């Protein structure tokens, strides 16, 4: 069943049940109240009769009084202690039947009588002879039956009439809810068929959840398209990048094939080149995998970490591997919540760049700003031209091919650094002056946005 029909039939059914239940409530309350009223009236006249009888001394006089008190549609009976009738009067023919009287714990009894209900009560009284007798009064509830019938008709009429707006509103509700969903389905189907990322029209001033759903869908589509384009570019860039070392390996392999046997110096050169290019490819593939891994938010674990100790360790690694001098200044301890492994990886990437693109010492300064801890990594190398700075975080972006060939760069280091920075909830700033050097600043938030 379609969602529209489900909403339609369910809301109509619920409203119908609600109407029927409230009508039943009203009906039974009215029925009960009416019975109570009839009972009170009958009891009132029975009590009046008792008072009147208490003043009588003559049985014949009492009979006249009794006749005056017979209910319009009912009967009256006086019964002695043994249960024998002393007197029975009725307002109509056929009412001479003995109606059941209530038990001690009941106020009245009701029995069906000729298609109506007969309500009976019994109270003790003193008969003119001085004997204690029981006065039984019965009233046939003809008016009540007519009133209840009228009430039933009115309620059925109201229920049927109320169903018209209920059905109209449930159809409208079904449409309001399902229209945007249908639009989403259409957009998704069209996107799937055409391989594009289609968006849906969302009212500008729409503030409700359905408008939000549409807006979120459009945002999702934009993001999917961006990711798709990024992925596409990455695959084409990666294949292009891998093609170069493969071409070098291939041409040296051919050279070896042709002349390697006669000239040992060529063999030496070819093998060195093949080894270098293989190493470069391996590094590149490892970095690509790193890039994919650092994109996963689940891989970040935030714990109290001493930044100073972490920077000291990263520097030690670079110094012992490349013998480069690194100066660190700042407090001896600086503890914040961050992901130690990823932050260390980020520092190593930046220190490795500083090492690759400069000859002199590297300076690291750690200090505290209002909401951030700042780590500045400064080198005194050739610097980066201002025009290149906006593109440094793009995958495979290199300032100049020749510079990177020599240093063995892949153009992935800063892209990975940027992904890590995003994962750590931080950002990187790069300031550089050509010929003077470069400074990369890591802004680490003291408290994470989600905390
Ligand atoms: P790579 O692996 O080529 O170093 P990166 O993404 O780390 O890739 O760097 C991108 C480009 O930025 C490189 O081509 C390099 O020339 C330039 N670069 C990065 N860091 C520095 C630095 N400290 N000094 C000068 N140039 C740098």
Coordinates of C-alpha atoms and ligand atoms in Angstrom, one line a residue:
X1 CA 0.0 0.0 0.0
X2 CA 1.4 3.5 -0.9
X3 CA 2.4 5.8 2.0
X4 CA -0.2 8.3 0.9
X5 CA -3.0 5.7 1.2
X6 CA -1.6 4.4 4.5
X7 CA -1.7 7.9 6.0
X8 CA -5.1 8.6 4.5
X9 CA -6.7 5.4 5.7
X10 CA -5.0 5.3 9.1
X11 CA -5.8 8.9 10.0
X12 CA -9.4 8.5 8.8
X13 CA -9.8 5.3 10.8
X14 CA -8.3 6.8 13.9
X15 CA -10.6 9.8 13.7
X16 CA -13.6 7.5 13.1
X17 CA -12.7 5.4 16.2
X18 CA -12.2 8.6 18.2
X19 CA -15.6 9.9 17.1
X20 CA -17.4 6.6 17.8
X21 CA -15.7 6.3 21.2
X22 CA -16.7 9.8 22.2
X23 CA -20.2 9.3 20.9
X24 CA -20.5 6.0 22.9
X25 CA -19.3 7.9 26.0
X26 CA -21.8 10.6 25.6
X27 CA -24.6 8.1 24.8
X28 CA -23.9 5.9 27.9
X29 CA -23.5 8.8 30.2
X30 CA -26.8 10.2 29.0
X31 CA -28.5 6.8 29.3
X32 CA -27.2 6.4 32.9
X33 CA -28.2 10.0 33.9
X34 CA -31.7 9.5 32.5
X35 CA -32.2 6.3 34.4
X36 CA -31.1 8.0 37.6
X37 CA -33.4 10.9 37.0
X38 CA -36.3 8.5 36.3
X39 CA -35.4 6.6 39.5
X40 CA -35.2 9.8 41.6
X41 CA -38.6 11.0 40.3
X42 CA -40.2 7.6 41.0
X43 CA -38.7 7.5 44.5
X44 CA -39.8 11.1 45.2
X45 CA -43.4 10.2 44.4
X46 CA -43.2 6.9 46.4
X47 CA -42.0 8.9 49.4
X48 CA -44.8 11.4 49.0
X49 CA -47.2 8.6 48.9
X50 CA -45.8 7.0 52.0
X51 CA -46.2 10.3 53.9
X52 CA -49.8 10.5 52.6
X53 CA -50.5 6.9 53.6
X54 CA -49.2 7.4 57.1
X55 CA -52.0 9.9 57.7
X56 CA -54.8 7.5 56.6
X57 CA -56.8 5.2 58.8
X58 CA -59.2 3.9 56.3
X59 CA -58.2 1.3 53.7
X60 CA -60.7 2.6 51.1
X61 CA -59.4 6.1 51.3
X62 CA -55.9 4.7 50.9
X63 CA -56.9 3.0 47.7
X64 CA -58.1 6.3 46.3
X65 CA -54.9 8.0 47.2
X66 CA -52.9 5.1 45.6
X67 CA -54.7 5.5 42.3
X68 CA -53.8 9.2 42.3
X69 CA -50.1 8.3 42.6
X70 CA -49.9 5.6 39.9
X71 CA -47.2 6.7 37.5
X72 CA -48.6 7.6 34.0
X73 CA -47.1 4.5 32.3
X74 CA -46.8 2.2 35.3
X75 CA -48.2 0.2 38.1
X76 CA -48.3 0.3 41.9
X77 CA -48.6 -2.6 44.3
X78 CA -48.9 -3.0 48.0
X79 CA -47.6 -6.3 49.4
X80 CA -47.9 -7.6 53.0
X81 CA -45.1 -9.2 55.0
X82 CA -45.9 -12.7 53.5
X83 CA -45.6 -11.3 50.0
X84 CA -49.3 -11.4 49.3
X85 CA -50.9 -8.5 47.3
X86 CA -53.0 -6.2 49.4
X87 CA -53.7 -3.9 46.5
X88 CA -52.5 -3.5 42.9
X89 CA -53.3 -0.6 40.6
X90 CA -52.0 0.2 37.2
X91 CA -52.3 3.1 34.7
X92 CA -52.9 0.9 31.7
X93 CA -54.2 -2.5 30.7
X94 CA -51.6 -5.2 30.8
X95 CA -49.6 -3.7 33.6
X96 CA -50.9 -6.1 36.1
X97 CA -47.8 -8.2 35.7
X98 CA -45.7 -8.6 38.8
X99 CA -42.4 -6.8 38.1
X100 CA -39.2 -8.0 39.9
X101 CA -38.3 -5.7 42.8
X102 CA -34.7 -4.7 43.7
X103 CA -32.6 -6.5 46.2
X104 CA -31.4 -4.8 49.4
X105 CA -28.2 -3.7 47.7
X106 CA -29.9 -2.3 44.6
X107 CA -31.7 1.0 44.2
X108 CA -33.9 -0.2 41.3
X109 CA -34.4 -3.0 38.8
X110 CA -34.9 -2.7 35.1
X111 CA -36.6 -5.4 33.0
X112 CA -37.7 -5.3 29.4
X113 CA -41.4 -4.8 28.9
X114 CA -43.2 -4.6 25.5
X115 CA -40.1 -3.2 23.8
X116 CA -39.4 -0.7 26.5
X117 CA -37.7 -0.8 29.9
X118 CA -39.7 -1.0 33.1
X119 CA -38.0 0.5 36.2
X120 CA -39.2 -0.7 39.6
X121 CA -38.5 0.4 43.1
X122 CA -39.8 -0.9 46.5
X123 CA -40.0 0.9 49.9
X124 CA -41.6 -0.1 53.2
X125 CA -44.6 1.9 54.5
X126 CA -47.4 1.7 57.2
X127 CA -50.8 0.6 55.9
X128 CA -53.9 2.2 57.5
X129 CA -54.4 -1.0 59.5
X130 CA -51.1 -0.4 61.2
X131 CA -49.4 -3.3 59.4
X132 CA -45.9 -2.7 57.8
X133 CA -46.2 -3.3 54.1
X134 CA -44.1 -2.9 51.0
X135 CA -44.9 -0.4 48.4
X136 CA -43.7 -1.4 44.9
X137 CA -43.8 1.1 42.1
X138 CA -43.0 0.5 38.4
X139 CA -42.6 3.0 35.6
X140 CA -42.3 2.0 32.0
X141 CA -39.6 4.3 30.4
X142 CA -41.3 5.2 27.1
X143 CA -40.0 8.7 26.9
X144 CA -36.4 7.6 27.6
X145 CA -36.5 5.1 24.8
X146 CA -37.6 7.9 22.4
X147 CA -35.0 10.3 23.7
X148 CA -32.2 7.7 23.3
X149 CA -33.4 6.9 19.8
X150 CA -33.2 10.6 18.9
X151 CA -29.8 10.9 20.4
X152 CA -28.6 7.9 18.4
X153 CA -29.8 9.4 15.2
X154 CA -28.2 12.8 15.9
X155 CA -24.9 11.1 16.7
X156 CA -24.9 9.0 13.6
X157 CA -25.7 12.1 11.6
X158 CA -22.9 14.1 13.2
X159 CA -20.4 11.2 12.7
X160 CA -21.3 10.9 9.0
X161 CA -21.1 14.7 8.5
X162 CA -17.8 14.9 10.4
X163 CA -16.3 12.2 8.1
X164 CA -16.4 14.7 5.2
X165 CA -13.8 17.2 6.6
X166 CA -11.9 14.2 8.2
X167 CA -11.5 12.5 4.8
X168 CA -10.5 15.8 3.1
X169 CA -7.9 16.7 5.7
X170 CA -6.4 13.2 5.7
X171 CA -6.1 13.3 1.9
X172 CA -4.4 16.7 2.2
X173 CA -2.1 15.5 5.0
X174 CA -1.1 12.5 2.9
X175 CA -0.3 14.8 0.0
X176 CA 1.7 17.2 2.1
X177 CA 3.8 14.4 3.5
X178 CA 4.3 12.3 0.4
X179 CA 4.8 15.1 -2.2
X180 CA 8.4 15.9 -1.2
X181 CA 9.2 12.2 -0.8
X182 CA 7.9 11.6 -4.3
X183 CA 10.0 14.4 -5.5
X184 CA 13.0 12.9 -3.8
X185 CA 12.3 9.5 -5.4
X186 CA 12.0 11.1 -8.8
X187 CA 15.3 13.0 -8.3
X188 CA 17.0 9.9 -7.1
X189 CA 15.7 7.8 -10.0
X190 CA 16.7 10.4 -12.5
X191 CA 20.1 10.7 -10.9
X192 CA 20.6 6.9 -11.0
X193 CA 19.5 6.7 -14.6
X194 CA 21.5 9.6 -15.9
X195 CA 24.5 9.2 -13.6
X196 CA 24.2 12.9 -12.5
X197 CA 23.5 14.5 -9.1
X198 CA 20.1 16.1 -9.5
X199 CA 18.7 18.3 -6.8
X200 CA 15.0 19.1 -6.0
X201 CA 13.2 22.4 -5.7
X202 CA 12.9 23.5 -2.1
X203 CA 10.7 26.5 -1.1
X204 CA 12.9 29.4 0.0
X205 CA 10.9 30.1 3.1
X206 CA 10.2 26.5 4.0
X207 CA 11.1 25.9 7.7
X208 CA 9.4 22.6 8.4
X209 CA 11.0 19.1 8.5
X210 CA 10.0 18.3 4.9
X211 CA 11.7 21.5 3.7
X212 CA 14.7 20.5 5.8
X213 CA 14.6 17.0 4.3
X214 CA 14.7 18.5 0.8
X215 CA 17.5 20.9 1.8
X216 CA 19.5 18.1 3.4
X217 CA 19.0 16.0 0.3
X218 CA 20.3 18.8 -1.9
X219 CA 23.3 19.3 0.4
X220 CA 24.0 15.6 0.2
X221 CA 23.8 15.6 -3.5
X222 CA 26.3 18.6 -3.7
X223 CA 28.6 16.8 -1.3
X224 CA 28.3 13.5 -3.3
X225 CA 29.1 15.3 -6.5
X226 CA 32.1 17.1 -5.0
X227 CA 33.4 13.8 -3.6
X228 CA 32.8 12.1 -6.9
X229 CA 34.7 14.8 -8.8
X230 CA 37.5 14.8 -6.2
X231 CA 37.7 11.0 -6.5
X232 CA 37.7 11.2 -10.3
X233 CA 40.4 13.8 -10.2
X234 CA 42.4 11.7 -7.7
X235 CA 42.2 8.6 -9.8
X236 CA 43.3 10.4 -12.9
X237 CA 46.1 12.3 -11.0
X238 CA 47.2 9.1 -9.4
X239 CA 47.4 7.2 -12.6
X240 CA 49.2 10.1 -14.2
X241 CA 51.7 10.2 -11.3
X242 CA 52.3 6.4 -11.4
X243 CA 52.7 6.5 -15.2
X244 CA 56.0 8.6 -14.9
X245 CA 58.0 6.1 -12.8
X246 CA 56.5 3.2 -14.8
X247 CA 57.7 4.9 -18.1
X248 CA 61.2 5.4 -16.6
X249 CA 61.3 1.7 -15.4
X250 CA 60.1 0.6 -18.8
X251 CA 62.6 2.6 -20.8
X252 CA 65.5 1.4 -18.6
X253 CA 64.3 -2.2 -18.9
X254 CA 64.4 -1.8 -22.7
X255 CA 67.8 -0.2 -22.5
X256 CA 69.0 -3.2 -20.4
X257 CA 67.6 -5.6 -22.9
X258 CA 69.3 -3.9 -25.8
X259 CA 72.7 -3.0 -24.4
X260 CA 72.9 -4.2 -20.8
X261 CA 74.9 -7.3 -21.7
X262 CA 77.7 -5.4 -23.3
X263 CA 78.0 -2.3 -21.1
X264 CA 78.1 -3.0 -17.4
X265 CA 78.0 0.8 -16.5
X266 CA 74.6 1.0 -18.3
X267 CA 73.4 -2.0 -16.2
X268 CA 74.5 -0.2 -13.1
X269 CA 72.7 3.1 -14.1
X270 CA 69.5 1.3 -15.2
X271 CA 69.3 -0.7 -12.0
X272 CA 69.8 2.3 -9.8
X273 CA 67.1 4.2 -11.7
X274 CA 64.7 1.3 -11.5
X275 CA 65.3 0.9 -7.8
X276 CA 64.7 4.7 -7.3
X277 CA 61.6 4.8 -9.3
X278 CA 60.2 1.7 -7.5
X279 CA 61.0 3.3 -4.1
X280 CA 59.2 6.4 -5.3
X281 CA 56.1 4.4 -6.4
X282 CA 56.0 2.5 -3.1
X283 CA 56.2 5.8 -1.2
X284 CA 53.4 7.3 -3.3
X285 CA 51.2 4.3 -2.8
X286 CA 51.8 4.4 0.9
X287 CA 50.9 8.0 1.0
X288 CA 47.7 7.4 -1.0
X289 CA 46.7 4.7 1.5
X290 CA 47.5 7.2 4.3
X291 CA 45.2 9.8 2.6
X292 CA 42.3 7.3 2.6
X293 CA 42.9 6.3 6.2
X294 CA 43.1 9.8 7.5
X295 CA 39.7 10.6 6.1
X296 CA 38.0 8.3 8.5
X297 CA 36.8 10.2 11.6
X298 CA 36.6 6.9 13.6
X299 CA 40.4 6.5 13.4
X300 CA 40.9 9.6 15.7
X301 CA 41.1 8.9 19.4
X302 CA 41.4 12.1 21.6
X303 CA 43.3 11.8 24.9
X304 CA 45.2 14.1 27.2
X305 CA 48.6 14.6 25.4
X306 CA 51.7 16.5 26.3
X307 CA 52.3 18.5 23.1
X308 CA 55.9 19.5 24.1
X309 CA 56.9 15.8 24.6
X310 CA 55.3 14.9 21.2
X311 CA 57.1 17.7 19.3
X312 CA 60.4 16.7 21.0
X313 CA 60.0 13.1 19.8
X314 CA 59.0 14.1 16.2
X315 CA 62.0 16.4 16.0
X316 CA 64.3 13.7 17.4
X317 CA 63.2 11.3 14.7
X318 CA 64.0 13.9 11.9
X319 CA 67.3 14.8 13.5
X320 CA 68.5 11.2 13.9
X321 CA 67.4 10.3 10.4
X322 CA 68.7 13.3 8.5
X323 CA 71.1 14.9 11.0
X324 CA 69.2 18.2 10.7
X325 CA 69.4 20.7 13.6
X326 CA 66.1 21.5 15.2
X327 CA 65.5 24.2 17.9
X328 CA 62.4 24.0 20.0
X329 CA 61.2 26.8 22.3
X330 CA 58.1 27.0 24.5
X331 CA 56.8 25.7 27.8
X332 CA 58.3 22.4 29.1
X333 CA 54.9 20.9 29.3
X334 CA 51.6 21.6 27.4
X335 CA 48.8 19.2 27.9
X336 CA 45.6 19.3 25.8
X337 CA 43.2 16.7 24.4
X338 CA 44.2 15.5 21.0
X339 CA 45.0 12.4 18.9
X340 CA 48.7 11.8 19.7
X341 CA 49.4 9.5 16.7
X342 CA 47.9 11.7 14.1
X343 CA 49.4 14.9 15.5
X344 CA 52.8 13.3 15.5
X345 CA 52.3 12.2 11.9
X346 CA 51.3 15.8 11.0
X347 CA 54.5 17.3 12.7
X348 CA 56.7 14.7 10.9
X349 CA 55.2 15.6 7.5
X350 CA 55.8 19.4 8.1
X351 CA 59.3 18.9 9.6
X352 CA 60.2 16.6 6.7
X353 CA 59.0 19.3 4.2
X354 CA 61.1 21.9 6.1
X355 CA 64.1 19.6 5.9
X356 CA 63.6 18.8 2.2
X357 CA 63.2 22.4 1.1
X358 CA 65.8 24.1 3.2
X359 CA 69.5 23.6 4.2
X360 CA 69.7 25.4 7.5
X361 CA 68.4 24.7 11.0
X362 CA 64.6 24.4 11.7
X363 CA 62.9 26.4 14.5
X364 CA 59.8 25.2 16.3
X365 CA 57.9 27.5 18.7
X366 CA 55.1 26.3 20.9
X367 CA 52.9 28.9 22.7
X368 CA 49.4 29.4 24.1
X369 CA 46.8 31.7 22.6
X370 CA 43.3 32.4 24.0
X371 CA 41.5 29.2 22.7
X372 CA 44.4 27.5 20.9
X373 CA 47.8 26.1 21.4
X374 CA 50.0 27.2 18.5
X375 CA 52.9 25.2 17.0
X376 CA 55.0 27.1 14.5
X377 CA 57.5 25.2 12.3
X378 CA 59.9 27.5 10.5
X379 CA 62.6 26.9 8.0
X380 CA 65.0 29.2 6.2
X381 CA 64.8 27.6 2.8
X382 CA 63.8 28.8 -0.7
X383 CA 60.2 29.5 0.3
X384 CA 57.0 29.1 -1.7
X385 CA 55.8 31.6 -4.3
X386 CA 52.6 33.4 -3.2
X387 CA 50.6 32.2 -6.2
X388 CA 51.2 28.6 -5.2
X389 CA 50.2 28.9 -1.6
X390 CA 46.3 28.5 -2.1
X391 CA 46.9 25.2 -3.9
X392 CA 49.3 23.5 -1.6
X393 CA 46.7 21.3 0.0
X394 CA 45.5 19.9 -3.4
X395 CA 46.5 16.4 -4.0
X396 CA 49.6 16.0 -6.2
X397 CA 50.2 19.7 -6.3
X398 CA 53.8 20.6 -6.5
X399 CA 55.4 24.0 -6.7
X400 CA 57.8 23.0 -9.4
X401 CA 58.4 19.7 -10.9
X402 CA 62.1 20.0 -11.0
X403 CA 62.4 20.9 -7.3
X404 CA 60.4 17.8 -6.4
X405 CA 62.2 15.4 -8.7
X406 CA 65.3 16.2 -6.7
X407 CA 63.7 15.9 -3.3
X408 CA 61.6 12.9 -4.2
X409 CA 58.3 14.7 -3.4
X410 CA 55.0 13.3 -4.5
X411 CA 52.8 16.3 -3.9
X412 CA 50.7 14.3 -1.4
X413 CA 52.4 15.4 1.9
X414 CA 50.5 18.6 2.5
X415 CA 47.2 17.0 1.3
X416 CA 47.6 14.4 4.0
X417 CA 48.6 17.0 6.5
X418 CA 45.4 19.0 5.8
X419 CA 43.2 15.8 6.1
X420 CA 44.9 15.1 9.5
X421 CA 44.4 18.8 10.6
X422 CA 40.6 18.5 9.7
X423 CA 40.4 15.2 11.7
X424 CA 42.1 16.9 14.7
X425 CA 39.6 19.8 14.5
X426 CA 42.3 22.2 13.7
X427 CA 43.6 24.2 10.7
X428 CA 47.0 24.9 9.1
X429 CA 48.3 28.3 8.1
X430 CA 51.2 28.6 5.7
X431 CA 53.2 31.8 5.5
X432 CA 56.2 31.9 3.1
X433 CA 58.5 34.4 1.5
X434 CA 60.5 33.3 -1.5
X435 CA 64.2 33.1 -0.7
X436 CA 63.6 33.6 3.0
X437 CA 61.8 30.5 4.2
X438 CA 58.5 29.1 5.2
X439 CA 56.4 28.9 8.4
X440 CA 53.6 26.5 8.9
X441 CA 51.3 27.1 11.9
X442 CA 49.2 24.4 13.5
X443 CA 46.3 25.8 15.6
X444 CA 45.2 23.2 18.1
X445 CA 41.9 24.0 19.9
X446 CA 42.2 23.7 23.7
X447 CA 38.6 22.3 23.8
X448 CA 37.2 20.3 21.0
X449 CA 34.0 21.7 19.4
X450 CA 32.0 18.6 20.2
X451 CA 33.0 18.6 23.9
Ligands
LIG1 P1 55.9 16.9 -1.6 O1 55.8 15.4 -1.3 O2 56.1 17.1 -3.0 O3 56.8 17.6 -0.7 P2 53.8 18.4 -0.3 O4 52.4 18.3 -0.5 O5 54.4 18.1 1.0 O6 54.4 17.4 -1.4 O7 54.2 19.8 -0.8 C1 53.6 20.4 -1.9 C2 54.6 21.5 -2.5 O8 54.8 22.5 -1.6 C3 55.9 20.9 -2.8 O9 56.0 20.9 -4.2 C4 57.0 21.8 -2.3 O10 57.7 22.4 -3.3 C5 56.2 22.9 -1.5 N1 56.6 22.9 -0.1 C6 56.0 22.3 0.9 N2 56.7 22.6 2.1 C7 57.6 23.5 1.7 C8 58.6 24.2 2.5 N3 58.7 24.1 3.8 N4 59.4 25.0 1.8 C9 59.3 25.2 0.5 N5 58.4 24.6 -0.3 C10 57.6 23.7 0.3

